[in-house]
Amino acid sequence: MSSSNTSSFQALGRLLRYARGYRRHIIAASTCSIINKLFDIAPEILIGIAIDVVVNKESSFVASLGFTSAQSQILVLGLLTFLIWAGESIFEYLYQILWRNLSQALQADLRQDAYEHAQRLDMHFFESRSSGQLVATMNDDVNQLERFLDGGANAMIQVVVTILTVGLVFFVISPLIALLAFTPIPVIVWGAFYFQKKAGPLYADVREKVGNLSTRLANNLGGIATIKSFTSEAREAERLRQASEEYVQANRKAIRISSAFIPLIRMAILFGFLATFMIGGMMALDGELNVGAYGVLVFLTQRLLWPMTGLAAVVDQFERAMASTRRILDLIAEPVHVRDNVTTPLPQPVLGAVSFDNVQFRYGNSGAGVKGISLEVPAGHTLALVGATGSGKSTLIKLLLRFYDVQHGTIRIDDHPIQEVSLNSVRQAIGLVSQDVYLFDGTIRDNIAYGRPEATDDDIIEAARTAEAWGFIEALPEGLDTAVGERGVRLSGGQRQRLSLARALLKDPPILVLDEATSAVDNETEAAIQRSLRRIGHNRTVIMIAHRLSTIVHADQIAVVQDGEVTEQGTHDQLIARDGHYAAQWRVQTGAAADTV
């Protein structure tokens, strides 16, 4: 998603635009950082003034302010020192509170906005991205930015304040020494920008490797049963080791650059310090420079240059944060193609009539899809879709739910084009039970009531009875309070499928979609689901995708889909009489084909 060619300063600009709602907070935190640094520099100046008082007494700089005795001058300097140290402490407390609160608020907003935007993205986005990369962006990248705001932002501001303030004092006291002391600054700044240029792509690569590592961990932990059954523990451990090693190597390249930067700064600092120490000392010996002023310059040279040894760490932290910022903001900027721009809902009550009128759609990556499909499902009727895997059956369901938008043609509910009513009202009218059942980590009650969190236990139990799930729920020691585990791992496949059906029924949608809901269950569960469907099919539109033709013989209409087109259509008896593809499949599944051989 992110581009390593985008500069870190552009990423910072994007972050500041995103955080414009925190502008006053940022200004307040920056102001406290600046004032704290001014107080921090002041003691070195007071030391020089104190030396001036001790050496020159009644002729000192403080004496010119009206304090004639050396004792009164020392007392004044002592009072100033107390006020300066107190001020420094107060503003350090304030800037830490402000920056840390800002980092917490901003990281929470970024994570929430990234997640909420991700929920609005098209299914194509999730089908082309790994969940590990997305989790790394919303979690690790956000945390990386938080760490920078906690301390790095303040450090960068204070480095700039130090250079400007100390530079002003130097040029007031001695322009010559100022020029000599500031000679290393261009070298240090050049080094910082050189490091930034070299390190930017390296840290973008580090963030990419973190995502890959997260993906590997998520996949392996999710597929631990498969790994164990194939005794592939050693192989998967080696794959994880390789992903981890790639992350380590990416970090090592970045560390190599940052480590080389510190010795460069140290040598530049040594030159500036020696220039002030030696030339300023000679000038003081010759009487060209006040002894107190010389002391100020020596102390301020340390204050100016030595903190720059930490500039590498600050820039390093900045680069890491901006690499993360690019990934976060790129996710938030990801375009949404299926938009809910219409506020008009489906007129109530929704009867459930569904029509596909010359619907065409093609997936960009594979070219598969549907072409020119037209189907009518009257309200309260059942449509069954059959056909080979990849023929386009599930694509029709995705288009009905507006996971994708049709490229040509129209899908209507109760004669209303679904793109002309709100997306929320379309999906509220449809209950989906898919082959790949997803249960959330929680209780059975939580999962059945997922579509209606306010539902009472009586409503939940009624839905469970209708889905023929109450029998096994009631037998569990904790009943509805039984924890299902992550993805429902503590339940059998048939139990998960019945809970999924109960969840859809509790929603009480006028349109119920079953996407191969019985293909992966045992005969007992299939029979239970069939009994449920016969009860709930009355006064409800049901669209079924099935490979087992025995489950759809009572459907009002059956459509055979091949290569994205409807090739046969009718009732079970009509299609058997036609003796086409459906009849051939029926003979194979019932054993009639074998009997005729």
XYZ file of C-alpha atoms in Angstrom:
597
model
C 0.000 0.000 0.000
C 2.757 2.424 0.944
C 5.495 3.711 -1.332
C 9.057 4.016 -0.110
C 9.575 6.825 -2.615
C 7.238 9.096 -0.677
C 9.404 11.292 1.525
C 9.120 11.229 5.285
C 8.344 14.934 5.315
C 5.406 14.372 2.995
C 4.217 11.686 5.411
C 4.599 14.181 8.268
C 2.549 16.721 6.299
C -0.178 14.116 5.750
C -0.153 13.310 9.465
C -0.484 16.988 10.424
C -3.410 17.381 8.025
C -5.052 14.321 9.546
C -4.469 15.697 13.056
C -5.809 19.185 12.329
C -8.482 18.648 14.982
C -5.634 18.504 17.515
C -3.994 21.716 16.306
C -4.393 23.562 19.628
C -3.111 20.541 21.518
C -0.052 20.308 19.252
C 0.651 24.042 19.603
C 0.350 23.841 23.408
C 2.663 20.821 23.613
C 5.206 22.432 21.263
C 5.105 25.699 23.232
C 5.802 23.854 26.487
C 8.696 22.016 24.824
C 10.171 25.319 23.635
C 9.838 27.073 27.012
C 11.286 24.047 28.810
C 14.344 24.086 26.554
C 14.845 27.848 27.079
C 14.838 27.288 30.836
C 17.172 24.311 30.336
C 19.765 26.454 28.523
C 19.596 29.366 30.990
C 21.713 27.780 33.821
C 24.795 27.691 31.552
C 24.382 31.410 30.954
C 23.983 32.016 34.708
C 27.238 30.105 35.364
C 29.089 32.460 33.036
C 27.484 35.471 34.708
C 28.460 34.085 38.143
C 32.088 33.736 36.997
C 31.903 37.335 35.815
C 30.639 38.400 39.290
C 33.438 36.552 41.099
C 36.161 37.941 38.817
C 34.940 41.495 38.239
C 32.811 42.102 41.375
C 31.541 45.718 41.287
C 32.400 45.940 37.555
C 30.379 42.885 36.546
C 27.402 42.752 34.216
C 24.991 42.261 37.150
C 26.431 45.365 38.878
C 25.344 47.424 35.871
C 21.763 46.393 36.686
C 21.927 48.170 40.078
C 23.204 45.447 42.397
C 26.448 46.978 43.601
C 27.816 44.445 46.108
C 29.099 41.043 44.979
C 27.016 39.380 47.718
C 23.761 40.904 46.462
C 24.683 39.856 42.925
C 25.168 36.223 44.031
C 21.842 36.316 45.889
C 20.102 37.600 42.756
C 21.725 34.853 40.666
C 20.661 32.261 43.245
C 17.047 33.439 43.088
C 17.104 33.364 39.271
C 18.561 29.863 39.355
C 15.725 28.674 41.616
C 13.068 30.251 39.373
C 14.658 28.829 36.227
C 14.919 25.304 37.629
C 11.345 25.472 38.913
C 10.142 26.736 35.529
C 12.043 24.001 33.709
C 10.475 21.330 35.932
C 6.949 22.728 35.531
C 7.148 22.912 31.745
C 8.759 19.486 31.508
C 5.760 18.095 33.382
C 3.389 19.984 31.105
C 5.004 18.963 27.814
C 5.187 15.311 28.889
C 1.507 15.310 29.847
C 0.507 17.070 26.624
C 2.627 14.972 24.245
C 1.689 11.673 25.876
C -2.016 12.498 25.948
C -1.768 13.580 22.317
C -0.049 10.326 21.356
C -2.744 8.293 23.118
C -5.633 10.228 21.560
C -4.117 10.263 18.073
C -3.194 6.585 18.045
C -6.706 5.683 19.217
C -8.229 7.824 16.442
C -5.934 6.375 13.785
C -6.637 2.800 14.775
C -10.389 3.426 14.969
C -10.505 5.327 11.665
C -8.374 2.684 9.934
C -10.628 -0.099 11.212
C -13.880 1.706 10.390
C -12.602 2.536 6.909
C -11.466 -1.060 6.402
C -15.012 -2.206 7.221
C -16.306 -0.047 4.375
C -13.818 -1.361 1.835
C -14.896 -3.740 -0.894
C -14.519 -7.495 -0.540
C -11.952 -7.352 -3.337
C -9.630 -5.455 -1.003
C -9.716 -8.232 1.596
C -9.392 -10.931 -1.022
C -6.167 -9.333 -2.252
C -4.598 -8.470 1.149
C -3.448 -10.693 3.962
C -5.104 -10.254 7.340
C -1.649 -10.246 8.962
C -0.609 -7.149 7.009
C -3.800 -5.345 8.030
C -3.412 -6.290 11.687
C 0.228 -5.130 11.613
C -0.863 -1.773 10.154
C -3.661 -1.182 12.657
C -1.667 -2.370 15.642
C 2.132 -2.329 15.266
C 2.321 0.670 12.925
C -0.015 2.716 15.119
C 2.091 1.810 18.161
C 5.252 2.879 16.304
C 3.775 6.336 15.724
C 2.668 6.504 19.352
C 6.251 5.876 20.513
C 7.510 8.753 18.354
C 4.896 11.182 19.678
C 5.692 10.121 23.249
C 9.257 11.408 23.039
C 10.640 11.888 19.550
C 8.536 14.912 18.591
C 9.627 16.804 21.709
C 13.284 15.880 21.083
C 13.157 17.217 17.497
C 11.598 20.505 18.606
C 14.141 20.973 21.391
C 17.106 20.344 19.071
C 15.893 23.184 16.812
C 15.287 25.512 19.795
C 18.768 24.740 21.150
C 20.467 25.596 17.853
C 18.580 28.873 17.440
C 18.896 30.072 21.052
C 22.525 29.123 21.573
C 23.380 30.534 18.153
C 21.859 33.888 19.112
C 23.880 34.027 22.369
C 27.093 33.119 20.517
C 26.685 35.802 17.884
C 25.935 38.427 20.572
C 29.092 37.542 22.548
C 31.540 36.741 19.731
C 30.616 36.405 16.061
C 34.032 34.861 15.299
C 33.659 32.031 17.824
C 30.057 31.600 16.768
C 31.136 30.926 13.187
C 33.767 28.422 14.353
C 31.450 26.666 16.799
C 28.677 26.415 14.224
C 30.924 25.023 11.494
C 30.022 21.396 12.375
C 26.275 22.104 12.196
C 26.035 21.827 8.369
C 27.939 18.533 8.532
C 25.543 17.211 11.177
C 22.468 18.397 9.269
C 23.818 16.935 6.030
C 24.435 13.678 7.854
C 20.887 13.694 9.203
C 19.358 14.246 5.758
C 21.694 11.707 4.186
C 20.641 9.225 6.840
C 16.973 10.078 6.275
C 17.334 9.483 2.530
C 19.086 6.155 3.032
C 16.990 4.957 5.946
C 13.505 5.781 4.577
C 13.250 2.849 2.123
C 14.930 0.557 4.653
C 12.317 1.262 7.311
C 9.516 0.869 4.782
C 10.972 -2.592 4.120
C 11.089 -3.262 7.876
C 7.364 -2.459 8.171
C 6.654 -4.779 5.223
C 8.571 -7.617 6.868
C 6.622 -7.073 10.120
C 3.398 -7.555 8.152
C 4.725 -10.735 6.538
C 5.731 -12.102 9.917
C 2.292 -11.297 11.367
C 0.639 -13.031 8.417
C 2.743 -16.153 8.905
C 1.927 -16.281 12.620
C -1.807 -15.715 12.068
C -2.007 -18.375 9.340
C -0.087 -20.970 11.336
C -2.033 -20.443 14.545
C -5.333 -20.522 12.644
C -4.328 -23.725 10.855
C -2.720 -25.486 13.801
C -4.968 -28.563 13.418
C -3.884 -29.008 9.793
C -0.227 -28.535 10.726
C -0.503 -31.210 13.410
C -2.417 -33.646 11.218
C 0.261 -33.454 8.515
C 3.078 -33.498 11.118
C 4.396 -30.291 9.540
C 5.484 -28.624 12.779
C 9.172 -28.613 11.848
C 8.489 -27.264 8.344
C 6.250 -24.468 9.612
C 8.718 -23.598 12.359
C 11.388 -23.257 9.665
C 9.135 -21.029 7.558
C 8.490 -18.825 10.581
C 12.225 -18.743 11.287
C 12.844 -17.571 7.698
C 10.188 -14.831 7.975
C 11.671 -13.774 11.310
C 15.175 -13.775 9.853
C 14.027 -11.567 6.948
C 12.677 -9.103 9.521
C 15.967 -9.239 11.445
C 17.998 -8.666 8.264
C 15.819 -5.709 7.241
C 16.368 -4.180 10.684
C 20.104 -4.813 10.493
C 20.377 -2.814 7.272
C 18.619 0.137 8.918
C 20.716 -0.188 12.092
C 23.909 -0.203 10.028
C 23.029 3.221 8.613
C 22.008 4.723 11.957
C 25.106 3.356 13.722
C 27.440 4.969 11.178
C 25.805 8.337 11.789
C 26.823 8.674 15.466
C 30.657 8.573 14.969
C 30.305 11.216 12.239
C 28.481 13.521 14.662
C 31.022 12.931 17.439
C 33.943 14.052 15.261
C 32.046 17.122 14.108
C 31.234 17.980 17.741
C 34.910 17.623 18.707
C 35.912 20.199 16.068
C 33.336 22.745 17.272
C 34.238 22.276 20.936
C 38.007 22.595 20.320
C 37.451 25.789 18.311
C 35.514 27.404 21.188
C 37.815 26.045 23.893
C 41.140 27.037 22.328
C 40.384 30.194 20.354
C 38.044 31.544 23.023
C 40.693 30.798 25.686
C 43.357 32.682 23.714
C 41.022 35.650 23.317
C 40.263 35.633 27.069
C 44.012 35.548 27.877
C 44.598 38.490 25.542
C 41.752 40.419 27.155
C 39.659 40.410 24.002
C 36.958 38.337 25.662
C 35.383 38.643 29.121
C 36.201 35.642 31.352
C 32.525 35.171 32.194
C 31.598 35.337 28.516
C 34.271 32.719 27.806
C 32.700 30.457 30.443
C 29.277 30.944 28.861
C 30.640 29.997 25.430
C 32.396 26.849 26.694
C 29.334 25.628 28.558
C 26.960 26.488 25.695
C 29.163 24.703 23.161
C 28.556 21.521 25.118
C 24.863 22.379 25.339
C 24.710 23.065 21.592
C 26.655 20.160 20.147
C 26.565 17.262 22.545
C 22.767 16.687 22.437
C 23.186 16.188 18.705
C 24.680 12.783 19.397
C 21.057 11.835 20.070
C 19.975 13.283 16.736
C 20.619 9.925 15.058
C 18.280 8.181 17.484
C 15.653 10.891 16.989
C 15.875 10.699 13.194
C 15.836 6.911 13.447
C 12.626 7.077 15.488
C 11.198 9.664 13.092
C 11.896 7.448 10.070
C 10.290 4.425 11.681
C 7.245 6.508 12.636
C 6.856 8.030 9.172
C 7.155 4.615 7.491
C 4.320 3.480 9.754
C 2.361 6.692 9.135
C 2.456 6.120 5.373
C 1.001 2.627 5.803
C -1.745 3.788 8.172
C -2.796 6.806 6.085
C -2.574 4.795 2.846
C -5.028 2.322 4.363
C -7.360 5.151 5.405
C -7.039 6.636 1.882
C -7.844 3.321 0.153
C -10.784 4.101 -2.176
C -14.216 2.612 -1.467
C -15.922 1.544 -4.696
C -19.162 0.168 -3.253
C -20.458 3.331 -1.612
C -23.529 3.862 0.532
C -24.356 7.291 -0.879
C -28.133 6.828 -0.771
C -30.064 7.557 2.417
C -33.469 6.323 1.189
C -34.152 2.882 2.726
C -36.091 0.031 1.173
C -39.824 0.727 1.679
C -41.228 -1.225 4.623
C -42.384 -3.867 4.966
C -39.919 -5.614 2.662
C -41.775 -8.432 0.893
C -38.624 -10.078 -0.439
C -39.160 -10.284 -4.195
C -35.770 -10.469 -5.925
C -34.949 -10.028 -9.602
C -31.710 -10.198 -11.591
C -32.089 -8.357 -14.897
C -29.311 -9.033 -17.453
C -26.692 -8.920 -14.679
C -23.072 -8.881 -15.794
C -19.917 -8.803 -13.680
C -16.280 -9.790 -14.150
C -13.548 -10.095 -11.504
C -10.563 -8.042 -12.575
C -7.895 -10.556 -11.596
C -9.399 -13.738 -13.043
C -11.997 -12.693 -15.601
C -14.541 -15.067 -14.029
C -18.001 -13.844 -13.112
C -21.500 -13.797 -14.575
C -22.797 -12.634 -17.955
C -26.327 -11.638 -18.811
C -28.148 -13.519 -16.035
C -31.863 -12.786 -15.603
C -33.875 -14.443 -12.826
C -37.147 -13.647 -11.028
C -37.849 -14.813 -7.476
C -41.361 -13.849 -6.293
C -41.721 -12.950 -2.630
C -42.022 -16.026 -0.424
C -40.643 -18.390 -3.061
C -37.478 -20.485 -3.075
C -34.797 -20.279 -5.772
C -32.038 -22.885 -5.902
C -28.804 -22.252 -7.795
C -26.769 -25.282 -8.857
C -23.660 -25.686 -10.942
C -19.980 -26.472 -10.814
C -17.551 -24.625 -8.566
C -16.624 -21.289 -10.146
C -19.689 -21.167 -12.373
C -20.896 -17.860 -10.860
C -23.456 -18.906 -8.216
C -21.717 -17.248 -5.244
C -21.011 -14.194 -7.401
C -24.762 -13.604 -7.706
C -25.054 -13.675 -3.902
C -22.152 -11.233 -3.503
C -23.813 -8.899 -5.999
C -27.162 -9.162 -4.193
C -25.464 -8.231 -0.904
C -23.544 -5.485 -2.733
C -20.154 -6.873 -1.742
C -19.515 -5.874 -5.360
C -21.560 -3.645 -7.671
C -22.881 -4.983 -10.962
C -21.046 -3.735 -14.048
C -24.146 -4.016 -16.207
C -27.781 -4.798 -15.559
C -29.901 -4.336 -12.431
C -30.691 -6.239 -9.246
C -33.978 -5.333 -7.586
C -35.636 -6.070 -4.256
C -39.405 -5.479 -4.356
C -38.862 -3.802 -7.720
C -36.403 -1.260 -6.224
C -32.868 -1.229 -7.734
C -30.543 -2.002 -4.829
C -28.143 0.773 -5.839
C -30.950 3.338 -5.470
C -31.672 2.496 -1.822
C -29.362 2.552 1.197
C -26.772 -0.202 1.417
C -27.643 -0.745 5.077
C -31.322 -1.402 4.331
C -30.401 -3.911 1.592
C -28.191 -5.933 3.903
C -30.694 -5.649 6.759
C -33.239 -7.350 4.484
C -30.979 -10.344 3.825
C -29.864 -13.117 6.172
C -26.777 -15.018 5.022
C -25.811 -18.534 6.039
C -22.601 -19.553 4.296
C -20.646 -22.775 4.018
C -17.713 -21.233 5.871
C -19.385 -20.449 9.192
C -17.697 -17.712 11.230
C -18.477 -17.617 14.938
C -17.038 -14.883 17.134
C -15.126 -15.654 20.309
C -17.867 -15.441 22.939
C -20.892 -17.384 24.133
C -23.565 -19.170 22.138
C -25.983 -16.424 23.213
C -23.650 -13.706 21.859
C -23.315 -15.441 18.499
C -27.027 -16.151 17.931
C -27.929 -12.586 18.976
C -25.173 -11.027 16.834
C -27.678 -9.492 14.379
C -30.064 -8.451 17.176
C -28.043 -7.697 20.331
C -31.207 -6.526 22.115
C -32.994 -9.870 21.613
C -34.408 -11.587 24.690
C -33.489 -15.112 25.730
C -36.953 -16.264 24.638
C -36.314 -14.907 21.128
C -32.876 -16.543 21.046
C -34.264 -19.911 22.191
C -37.069 -19.750 19.618
C -34.555 -19.099 16.818
C -32.405 -21.970 18.108
C -35.435 -24.304 18.150
C -36.367 -23.358 14.585
C -32.784 -24.037 13.461
C -32.854 -27.364 15.349
C -29.964 -26.149 17.502
C -31.726 -26.000 20.859
C -31.387 -29.722 21.475
C -27.586 -29.685 21.677
C -27.490 -26.246 23.360
C -29.816 -27.395 26.112
C -27.636 -30.458 26.708
C -24.524 -28.362 27.323
C -23.685 -27.700 31.017
C -23.691 -23.935 30.537
C -26.376 -23.777 27.850
C -26.502 -20.400 26.112
C -23.543 -19.240 28.223
C -21.239 -21.863 26.694
C -18.100 -20.288 25.230
C -17.643 -21.290 21.583
C -13.932 -20.434 21.346
C -12.207 -18.590 18.508
C -14.099 -19.242 15.238
C -16.303 -21.706 17.180
C -13.480 -24.201 17.593
C -15.168 -25.855 20.631
C -18.199 -26.895 18.591
C -18.635 -29.448 15.832
C -19.161 -28.418 12.232
C -22.842 -29.307 12.361
C -23.350 -27.368 15.585
C -21.653 -24.309 14.109
C -23.832 -24.533 11.012
C -27.033 -24.693 13.086
C -25.938 -21.692 15.169
C -25.269 -19.797 11.963
C -28.795 -20.578 10.768
C -30.251 -19.557 14.153
C -28.309 -16.288 13.944
C -29.823 -15.555 10.530
C -33.330 -16.509 11.687
C -33.198 -14.292 14.770
C -32.471 -11.397 12.444
C -35.826 -12.366 10.828
C -34.929 -11.208 7.305
C -37.483 -11.292 4.484
C -34.763 -12.820 2.279
C -32.703 -15.788 3.459
C -29.579 -16.781 1.508
C -28.014 -20.214 2.017
C -24.622 -20.441 0.314
C -23.895 -24.189 0.294
C -24.984 -24.282 3.928
C -25.346 -28.072 3.980
C -22.377 -29.141 1.865
C -20.015 -29.762 4.790
C -22.371 -31.311 7.354
C -23.396 -34.854 8.180
C -26.655 -36.439 7.108
C -28.312 -35.841 10.470
C -27.464 -32.122 10.389
C -28.555 -31.882 6.764
C -31.892 -33.461 7.608
C -32.307 -31.077 10.570
C -31.529 -28.048 8.400
C -33.959 -29.280 5.756
C -36.718 -29.559 8.355
C -35.883 -26.033 9.492
C -36.017 -24.700 5.959
C -39.417 -26.207 5.309
C -40.731 -24.386 8.385
C -39.084 -21.049 7.749
C -39.564 -20.998 3.978
C -43.205 -19.974 4.312
C -43.694 -16.245 3.684
C -39.949 -15.822 3.230
C -37.849 -15.637 0.080
C -35.096 -18.245 0.124
C -32.158 -18.344 -2.282
C -30.099 -21.515 -1.974
C -26.778 -22.561 -3.462
C -26.354 -26.313 -3.250
C -24.199 -29.116 -4.576
C -26.382 -31.801 -2.984
C -29.399 -31.829 -5.281
C -31.403 -33.804 -2.737
C -31.619 -30.647 -0.605
C -33.370 -28.583 -3.302
C -35.946 -30.914 -4.827
C -38.779 -28.914 -3.211
C -37.531 -25.533 -4.474
C -40.073 -23.495 -6.435
C -37.433 -22.796 -9.057
C -34.038 -24.257 -9.863
C -31.483 -22.505 -12.063
C -28.437 -24.311 -13.457
C -25.482 -21.922 -13.810
C -22.575 -22.817 -16.100
C -19.685 -20.505 -17.026
C -21.548 -17.472 -15.706
C -24.802 -18.161 -17.579
C -28.136 -19.790 -16.740
C -28.369 -22.835 -18.997
C -31.421 -24.581 -17.478
C -34.322 -23.361 -15.405
C -37.442 -24.938 -13.923
C -38.700 -27.161 -11.120
C -37.004 -30.408 -10.153
C -39.513 -32.514 -12.128
C -39.275 -30.240 -15.172
C -35.477 -30.399 -15.213
C -35.477 -34.192 -14.808
C -37.881 -34.464 -17.736
C -35.660 -32.212 -19.829
C -32.823 -34.719 -19.369
C -30.063 -32.101 -19.468
C -27.123 -31.295 -17.211
C -29.279 -31.226 -14.056
C -30.780 -34.641 -14.791
C -27.317 -36.054 -15.420
C -26.077 -34.716 -12.086
C -29.168 -36.104 -10.348
C -28.485 -39.571 -11.737
C -24.843 -39.388 -10.585
C -25.756 -38.298 -7.053
C -28.618 -40.804 -6.626
C -26.734 -43.726 -8.149
C -29.077 -44.043 -11.111
C -26.204 -43.520 -13.532
C -24.331 -46.490 -12.079
C -27.454 -48.660 -12.288
C -27.756 -48.072 -16.019
C -24.181 -49.125 -16.765
